[in-house]
Short mmCIF file of C-alpha atoms in Angstrom, two decimals:
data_model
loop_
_atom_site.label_atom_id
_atom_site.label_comp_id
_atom_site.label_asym_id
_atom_site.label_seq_id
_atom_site.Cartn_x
_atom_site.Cartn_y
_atom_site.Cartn_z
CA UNK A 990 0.00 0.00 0.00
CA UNK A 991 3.09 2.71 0.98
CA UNK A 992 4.58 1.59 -2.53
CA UNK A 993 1.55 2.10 -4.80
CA UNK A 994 0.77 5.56 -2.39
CA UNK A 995 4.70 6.31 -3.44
CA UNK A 996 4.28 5.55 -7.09
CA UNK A 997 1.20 7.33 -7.19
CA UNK A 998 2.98 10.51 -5.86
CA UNK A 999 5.98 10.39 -8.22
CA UNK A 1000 3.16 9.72 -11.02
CA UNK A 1001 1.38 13.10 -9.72
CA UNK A 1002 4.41 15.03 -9.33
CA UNK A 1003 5.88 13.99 -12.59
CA UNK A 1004 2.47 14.80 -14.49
CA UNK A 1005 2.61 18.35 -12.19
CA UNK A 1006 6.25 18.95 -13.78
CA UNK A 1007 5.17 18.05 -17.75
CA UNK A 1008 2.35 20.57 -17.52
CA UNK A 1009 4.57 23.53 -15.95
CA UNK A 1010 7.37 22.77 -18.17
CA UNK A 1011 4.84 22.45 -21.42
CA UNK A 1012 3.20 25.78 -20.30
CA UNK A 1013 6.70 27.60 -19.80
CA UNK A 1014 7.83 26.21 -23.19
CA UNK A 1015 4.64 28.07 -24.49
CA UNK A 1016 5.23 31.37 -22.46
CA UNK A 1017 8.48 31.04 -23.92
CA UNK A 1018 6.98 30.94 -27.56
CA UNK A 1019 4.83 33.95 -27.38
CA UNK A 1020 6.99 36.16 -25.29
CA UNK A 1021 10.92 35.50 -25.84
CA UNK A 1022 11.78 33.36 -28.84
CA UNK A 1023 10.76 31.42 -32.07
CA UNK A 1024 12.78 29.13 -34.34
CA UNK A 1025 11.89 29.38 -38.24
CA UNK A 1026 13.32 27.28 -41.12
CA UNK A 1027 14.67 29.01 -44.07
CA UNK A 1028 12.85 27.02 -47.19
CA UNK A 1029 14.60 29.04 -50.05
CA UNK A 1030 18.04 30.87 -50.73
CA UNK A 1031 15.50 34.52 -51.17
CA UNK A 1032 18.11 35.32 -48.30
CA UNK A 1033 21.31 34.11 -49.25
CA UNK A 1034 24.27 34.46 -49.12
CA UNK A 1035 23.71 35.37 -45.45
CA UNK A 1036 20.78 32.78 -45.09
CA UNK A 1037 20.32 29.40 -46.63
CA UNK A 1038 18.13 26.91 -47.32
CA UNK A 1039 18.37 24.81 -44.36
CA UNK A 1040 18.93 27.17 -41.69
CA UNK A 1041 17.57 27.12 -38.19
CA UNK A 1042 17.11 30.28 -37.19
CA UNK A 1043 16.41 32.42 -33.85
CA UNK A 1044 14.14 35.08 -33.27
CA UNK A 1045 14.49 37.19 -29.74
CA UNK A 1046 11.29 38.55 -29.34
CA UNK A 1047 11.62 41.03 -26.80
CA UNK A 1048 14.46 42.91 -29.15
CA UNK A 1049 11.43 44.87 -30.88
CA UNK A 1050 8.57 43.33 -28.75
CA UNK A 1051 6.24 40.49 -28.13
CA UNK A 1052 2.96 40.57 -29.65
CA UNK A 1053 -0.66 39.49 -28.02
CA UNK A 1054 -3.58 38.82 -30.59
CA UNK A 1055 -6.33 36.49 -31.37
CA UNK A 1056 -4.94 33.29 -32.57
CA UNK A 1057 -8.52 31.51 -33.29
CA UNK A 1058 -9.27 34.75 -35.65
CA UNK A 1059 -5.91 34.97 -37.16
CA UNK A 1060 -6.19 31.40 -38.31
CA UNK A 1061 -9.59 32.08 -39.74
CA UNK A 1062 -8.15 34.90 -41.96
CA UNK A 1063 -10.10 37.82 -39.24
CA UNK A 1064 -9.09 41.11 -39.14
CA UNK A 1065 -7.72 40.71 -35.25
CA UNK A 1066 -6.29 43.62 -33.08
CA UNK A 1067 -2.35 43.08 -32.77
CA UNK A 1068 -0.27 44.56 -29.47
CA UNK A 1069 3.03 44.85 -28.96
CA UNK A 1070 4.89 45.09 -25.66
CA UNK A 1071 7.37 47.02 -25.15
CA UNK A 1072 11.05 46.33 -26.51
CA UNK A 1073 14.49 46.70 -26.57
CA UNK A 1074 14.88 48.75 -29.13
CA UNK A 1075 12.91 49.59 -32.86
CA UNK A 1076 13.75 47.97 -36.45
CA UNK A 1077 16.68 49.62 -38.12
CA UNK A 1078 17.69 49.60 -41.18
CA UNK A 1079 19.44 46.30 -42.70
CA UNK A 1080 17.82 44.37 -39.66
CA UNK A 1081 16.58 40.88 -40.77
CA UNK A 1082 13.18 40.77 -39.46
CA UNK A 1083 10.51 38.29 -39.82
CA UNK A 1084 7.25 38.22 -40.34
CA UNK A 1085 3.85 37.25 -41.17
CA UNK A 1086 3.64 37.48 -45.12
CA UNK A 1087 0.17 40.52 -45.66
CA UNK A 1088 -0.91 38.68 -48.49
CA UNK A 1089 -1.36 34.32 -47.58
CA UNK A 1090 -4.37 34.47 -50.36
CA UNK A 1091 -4.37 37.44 -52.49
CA UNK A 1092 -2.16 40.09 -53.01
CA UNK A 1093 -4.56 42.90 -53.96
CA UNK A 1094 -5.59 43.25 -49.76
CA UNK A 1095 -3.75 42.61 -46.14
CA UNK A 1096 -4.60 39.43 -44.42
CA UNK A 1097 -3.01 38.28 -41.08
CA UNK A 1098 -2.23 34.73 -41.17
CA UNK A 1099 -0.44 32.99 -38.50
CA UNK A 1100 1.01 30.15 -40.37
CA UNK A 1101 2.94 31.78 -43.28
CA UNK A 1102 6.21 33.53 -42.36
CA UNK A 1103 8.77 35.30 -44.28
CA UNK A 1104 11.90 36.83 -43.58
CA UNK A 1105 13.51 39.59 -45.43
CA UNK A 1106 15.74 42.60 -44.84
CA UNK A 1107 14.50 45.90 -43.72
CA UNK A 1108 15.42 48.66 -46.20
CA UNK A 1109 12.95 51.44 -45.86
CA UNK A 1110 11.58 52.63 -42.16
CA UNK A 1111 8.44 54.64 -41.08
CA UNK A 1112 8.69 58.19 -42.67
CA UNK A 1113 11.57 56.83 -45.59
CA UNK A 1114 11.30 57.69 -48.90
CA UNK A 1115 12.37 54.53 -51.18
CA UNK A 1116 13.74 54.18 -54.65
CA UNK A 1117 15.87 52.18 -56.87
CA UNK A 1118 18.21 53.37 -59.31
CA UNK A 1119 20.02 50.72 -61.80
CA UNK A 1120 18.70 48.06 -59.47
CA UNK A 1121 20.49 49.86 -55.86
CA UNK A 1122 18.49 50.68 -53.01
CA UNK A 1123 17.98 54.30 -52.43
CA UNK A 1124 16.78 56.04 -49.25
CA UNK A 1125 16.72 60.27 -49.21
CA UNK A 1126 19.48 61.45 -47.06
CA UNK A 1127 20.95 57.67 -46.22
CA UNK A 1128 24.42 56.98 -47.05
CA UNK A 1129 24.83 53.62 -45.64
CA UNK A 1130 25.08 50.32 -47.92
CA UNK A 1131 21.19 48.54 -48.02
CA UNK A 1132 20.31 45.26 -48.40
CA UNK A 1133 22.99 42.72 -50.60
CA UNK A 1134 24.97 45.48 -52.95
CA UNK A 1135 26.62 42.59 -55.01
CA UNK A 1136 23.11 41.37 -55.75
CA UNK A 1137 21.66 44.76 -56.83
CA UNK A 1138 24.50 45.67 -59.00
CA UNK A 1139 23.66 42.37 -60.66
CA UNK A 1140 20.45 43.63 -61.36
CA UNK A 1141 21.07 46.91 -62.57
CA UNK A 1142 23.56 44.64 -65.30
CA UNK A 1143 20.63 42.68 -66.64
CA UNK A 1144 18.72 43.88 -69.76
CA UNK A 1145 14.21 43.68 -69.29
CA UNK A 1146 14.47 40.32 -71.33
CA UNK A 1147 17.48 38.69 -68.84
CA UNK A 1148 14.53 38.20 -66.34
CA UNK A 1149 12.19 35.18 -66.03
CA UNK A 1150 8.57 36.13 -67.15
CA UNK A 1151 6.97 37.66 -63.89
CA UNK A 1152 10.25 39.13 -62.23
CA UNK A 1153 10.72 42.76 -64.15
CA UNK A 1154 7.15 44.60 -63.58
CA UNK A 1155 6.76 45.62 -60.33
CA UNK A 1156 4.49 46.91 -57.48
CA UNK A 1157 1.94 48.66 -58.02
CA UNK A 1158 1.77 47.15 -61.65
CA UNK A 1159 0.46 50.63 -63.04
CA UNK A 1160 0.98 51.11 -66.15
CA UNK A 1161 1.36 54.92 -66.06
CA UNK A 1162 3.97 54.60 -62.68
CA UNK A 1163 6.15 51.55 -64.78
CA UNK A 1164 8.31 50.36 -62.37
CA UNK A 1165 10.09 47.92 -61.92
CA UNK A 1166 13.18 46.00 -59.92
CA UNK A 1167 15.89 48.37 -61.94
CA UNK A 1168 13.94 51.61 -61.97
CA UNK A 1169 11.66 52.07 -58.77
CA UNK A 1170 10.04 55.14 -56.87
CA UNK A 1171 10.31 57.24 -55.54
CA UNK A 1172 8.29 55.93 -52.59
CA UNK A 1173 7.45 57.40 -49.47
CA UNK A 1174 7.41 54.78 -46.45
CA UNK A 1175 4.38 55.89 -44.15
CA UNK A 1176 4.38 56.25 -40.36
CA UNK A 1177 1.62 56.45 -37.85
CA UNK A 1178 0.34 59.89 -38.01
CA UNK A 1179 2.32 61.03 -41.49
CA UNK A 1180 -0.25 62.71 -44.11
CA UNK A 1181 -0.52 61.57 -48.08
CA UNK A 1182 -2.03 63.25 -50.68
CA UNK A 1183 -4.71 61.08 -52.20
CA UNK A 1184 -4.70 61.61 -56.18
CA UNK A 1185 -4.53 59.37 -58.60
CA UNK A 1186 -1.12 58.42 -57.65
CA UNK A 1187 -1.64 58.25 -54.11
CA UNK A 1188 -4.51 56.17 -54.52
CA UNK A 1189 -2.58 53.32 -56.64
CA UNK A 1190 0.23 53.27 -53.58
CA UNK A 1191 -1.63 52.93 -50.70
CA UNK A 1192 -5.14 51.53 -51.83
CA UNK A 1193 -4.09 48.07 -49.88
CA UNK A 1194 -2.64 49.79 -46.52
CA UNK A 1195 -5.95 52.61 -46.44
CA UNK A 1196 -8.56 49.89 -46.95
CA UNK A 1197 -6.62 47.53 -44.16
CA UNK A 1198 -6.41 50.47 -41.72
CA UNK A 1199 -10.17 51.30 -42.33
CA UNK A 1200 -11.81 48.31 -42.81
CA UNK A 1201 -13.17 50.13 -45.94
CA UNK A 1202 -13.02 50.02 -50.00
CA UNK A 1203 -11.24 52.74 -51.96
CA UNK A 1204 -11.82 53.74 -55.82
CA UNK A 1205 -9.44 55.89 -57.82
CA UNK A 1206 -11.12 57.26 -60.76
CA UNK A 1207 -8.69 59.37 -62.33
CA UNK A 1208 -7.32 61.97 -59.72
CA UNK A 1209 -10.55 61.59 -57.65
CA UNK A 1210 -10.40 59.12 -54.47
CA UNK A 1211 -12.85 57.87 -52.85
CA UNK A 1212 -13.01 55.33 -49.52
CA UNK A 1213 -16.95 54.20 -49.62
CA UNK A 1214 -18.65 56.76 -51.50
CA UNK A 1215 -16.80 59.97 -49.69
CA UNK A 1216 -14.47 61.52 -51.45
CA UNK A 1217 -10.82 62.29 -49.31
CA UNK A 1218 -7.82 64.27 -50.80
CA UNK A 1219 -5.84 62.93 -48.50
CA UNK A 1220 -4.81 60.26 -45.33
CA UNK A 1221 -3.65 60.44 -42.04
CA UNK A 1222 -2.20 57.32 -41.72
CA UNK A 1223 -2.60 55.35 -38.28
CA UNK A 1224 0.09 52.74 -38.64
CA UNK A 1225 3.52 52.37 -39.04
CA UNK A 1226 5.07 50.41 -42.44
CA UNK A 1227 8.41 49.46 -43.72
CA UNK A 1228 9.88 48.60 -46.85
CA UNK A 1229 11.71 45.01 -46.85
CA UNK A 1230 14.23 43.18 -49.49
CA UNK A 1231 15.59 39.87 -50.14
CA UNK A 1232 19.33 39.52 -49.80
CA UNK A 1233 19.07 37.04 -53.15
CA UNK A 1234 17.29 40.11 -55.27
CA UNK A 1235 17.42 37.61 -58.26
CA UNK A 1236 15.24 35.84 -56.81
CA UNK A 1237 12.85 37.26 -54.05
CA UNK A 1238 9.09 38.09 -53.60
CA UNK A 1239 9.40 41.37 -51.41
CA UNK A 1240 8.45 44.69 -51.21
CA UNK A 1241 9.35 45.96 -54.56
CA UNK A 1242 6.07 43.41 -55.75
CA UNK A 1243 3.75 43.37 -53.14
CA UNK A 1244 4.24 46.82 -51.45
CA UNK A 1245 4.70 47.81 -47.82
CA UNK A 1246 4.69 45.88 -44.78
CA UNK A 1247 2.39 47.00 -41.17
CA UNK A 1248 4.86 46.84 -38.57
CA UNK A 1249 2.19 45.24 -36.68
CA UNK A 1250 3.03 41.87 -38.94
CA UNK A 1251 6.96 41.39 -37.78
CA UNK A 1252 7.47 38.86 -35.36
CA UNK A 1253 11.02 39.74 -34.70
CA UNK A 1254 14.51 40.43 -35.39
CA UNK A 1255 16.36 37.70 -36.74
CA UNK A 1256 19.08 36.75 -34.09
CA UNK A 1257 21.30 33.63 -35.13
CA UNK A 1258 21.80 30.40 -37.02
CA UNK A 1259 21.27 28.24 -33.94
CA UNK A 1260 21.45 25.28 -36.69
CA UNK A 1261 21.86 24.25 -39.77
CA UNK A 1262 21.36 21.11 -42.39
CA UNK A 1263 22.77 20.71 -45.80
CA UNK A 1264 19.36 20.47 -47.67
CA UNK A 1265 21.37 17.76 -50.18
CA UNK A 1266 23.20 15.72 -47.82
CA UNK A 1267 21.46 16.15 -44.27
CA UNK A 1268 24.39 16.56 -42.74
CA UNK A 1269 24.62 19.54 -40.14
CA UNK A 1270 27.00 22.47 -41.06
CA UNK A 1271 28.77 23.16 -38.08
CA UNK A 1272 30.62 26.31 -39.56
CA UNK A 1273 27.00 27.96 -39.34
CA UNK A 1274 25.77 27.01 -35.88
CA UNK A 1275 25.43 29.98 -33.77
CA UNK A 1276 26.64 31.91 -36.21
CA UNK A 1277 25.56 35.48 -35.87
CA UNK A 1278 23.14 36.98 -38.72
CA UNK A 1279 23.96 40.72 -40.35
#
């Protein structure tokens, strides 16, 4: 009788410890990191397919939302706690990707993640010139130099069908991944005039933040049936890049990203696995990411 009441403690206490431990592990999860897998070389040279990655989240901030109405594609309020420190430029963030389904609007989807380099902050103005990052008054190198300088090399028919155009696909703006911009990067309270140009940027962001549909019929805007000539807008955005330019679906095609989205700063390679042999590549554990 003693042993089976002894067994039946260290049963208790053992099934006491797996649930505390399981629910730390989960605390852990939503406030102070998150592993991701890199499934493509859209990062490389610094990232490759294979990678392990860690994400600190209290560098920038953990976030607290809905996860039942994220999953169901729901519009779901998004908080942030306080961090460290904000994005900067040339930080490898990650993030939930705005459009899972369609990229005409902003959905929040828990499940799909991408990670990208931050070129362009809140209150930035963006270009590209012979396929280089521009930002007005920024001197410092952005995003993989070797990689846009291969770009600005390449003629319009060098690039697979589907790589050249660009966002917003208008055919009056043209852009494209050599000749981009200017764009200016919004921040939470920053003003935009709403013509027809303004309209074509930031349809997707204004109808997100509003819960609304906007028209643009010629230089006239209009979110429902008012008419606005121009937007306060009540988030903060950023402009993101893959390191691999080549070969990347980022900013330059599907627009601006709500800081609300990023998950984190990408810390380290905490481990990695050669996707053709399986074998772990030791020179890459822990190995810090820039």
């Amino acid at each position: 009788m003693i042993k089976m009441k002894l067994y039946f403690n260290i049963v208790v206490n053992l099934a006491i410890t797996s649930v505390c431990l399981f629910l730390l592990w989960i605390l852990a999860q939503v406030f102070v990191f998150a592993s991701f897998r890199i499934p493509s070389d859209s990062m490389s040279p610094e990232l490759r397919k294979g990678d392990y990655i860690l994400v600190w989240k209290p560098v920038v901030g953990a976030r607290l939302f809905n996860l039942n109405k994220s999953l169901n594609l729901e519009q779901t309020e998004i908080y942030r706690l306080p961090g460290f420190r904000k994005i900067k430029r040339n930080d490898v963030v990650v993030f939930n990707f705005p459009h899972p389904n369609d990229w005409s609007r902003i959905e929040m989807h828990i499940m799909k993640y991408y990670i990208k380099r931050c070129i362009g902050l809140p209150g930035d103005t963006v270009s590209i010139r012979k396929g280089m990052f521009k930002v007005d008054g920024v001197d410092i190198p952005l995003g993989n130099v070797a990689s846009q300088k291969r770009i600005g090399l390449m003629r319009p028919e060098d690039f697979p069908d589907g790589v050249y155009r660009s966002f917003p696909y208008d055919s009056l703006l043209d852009w494209n991944i050599k000749e981009f911009g200017p764009l200016f990067v919004p921040g939470k309270g920053d003003v935009v005039k709403m013509d027809r140009t303004g309209g074509v940027l930031y349809r997707k962001l204004i109808e997100w933040e509003q819960g609304k549909k906007m028209y643009v019929k010629g230089d006239t805007v209009l979110l429902n049936d008012s008419v606005i000539t121009s937007y306060q807008f009540r988030k903060n955005y950023y402009f993101v890049a893959g390191d691999h330019g080549e070969n990347s679906q980022d900013s330059r095609y599907w627009g601006l990203l709500p800081e609300e989205y990023i998950v984190g700063v990408a810390s380290r390679i905490w481990k990695s696995v050669d996707s053709y042999t399986g074998d772990i590549c030791w020179d890459r554990v822990w190995k810090k990411i820039e």
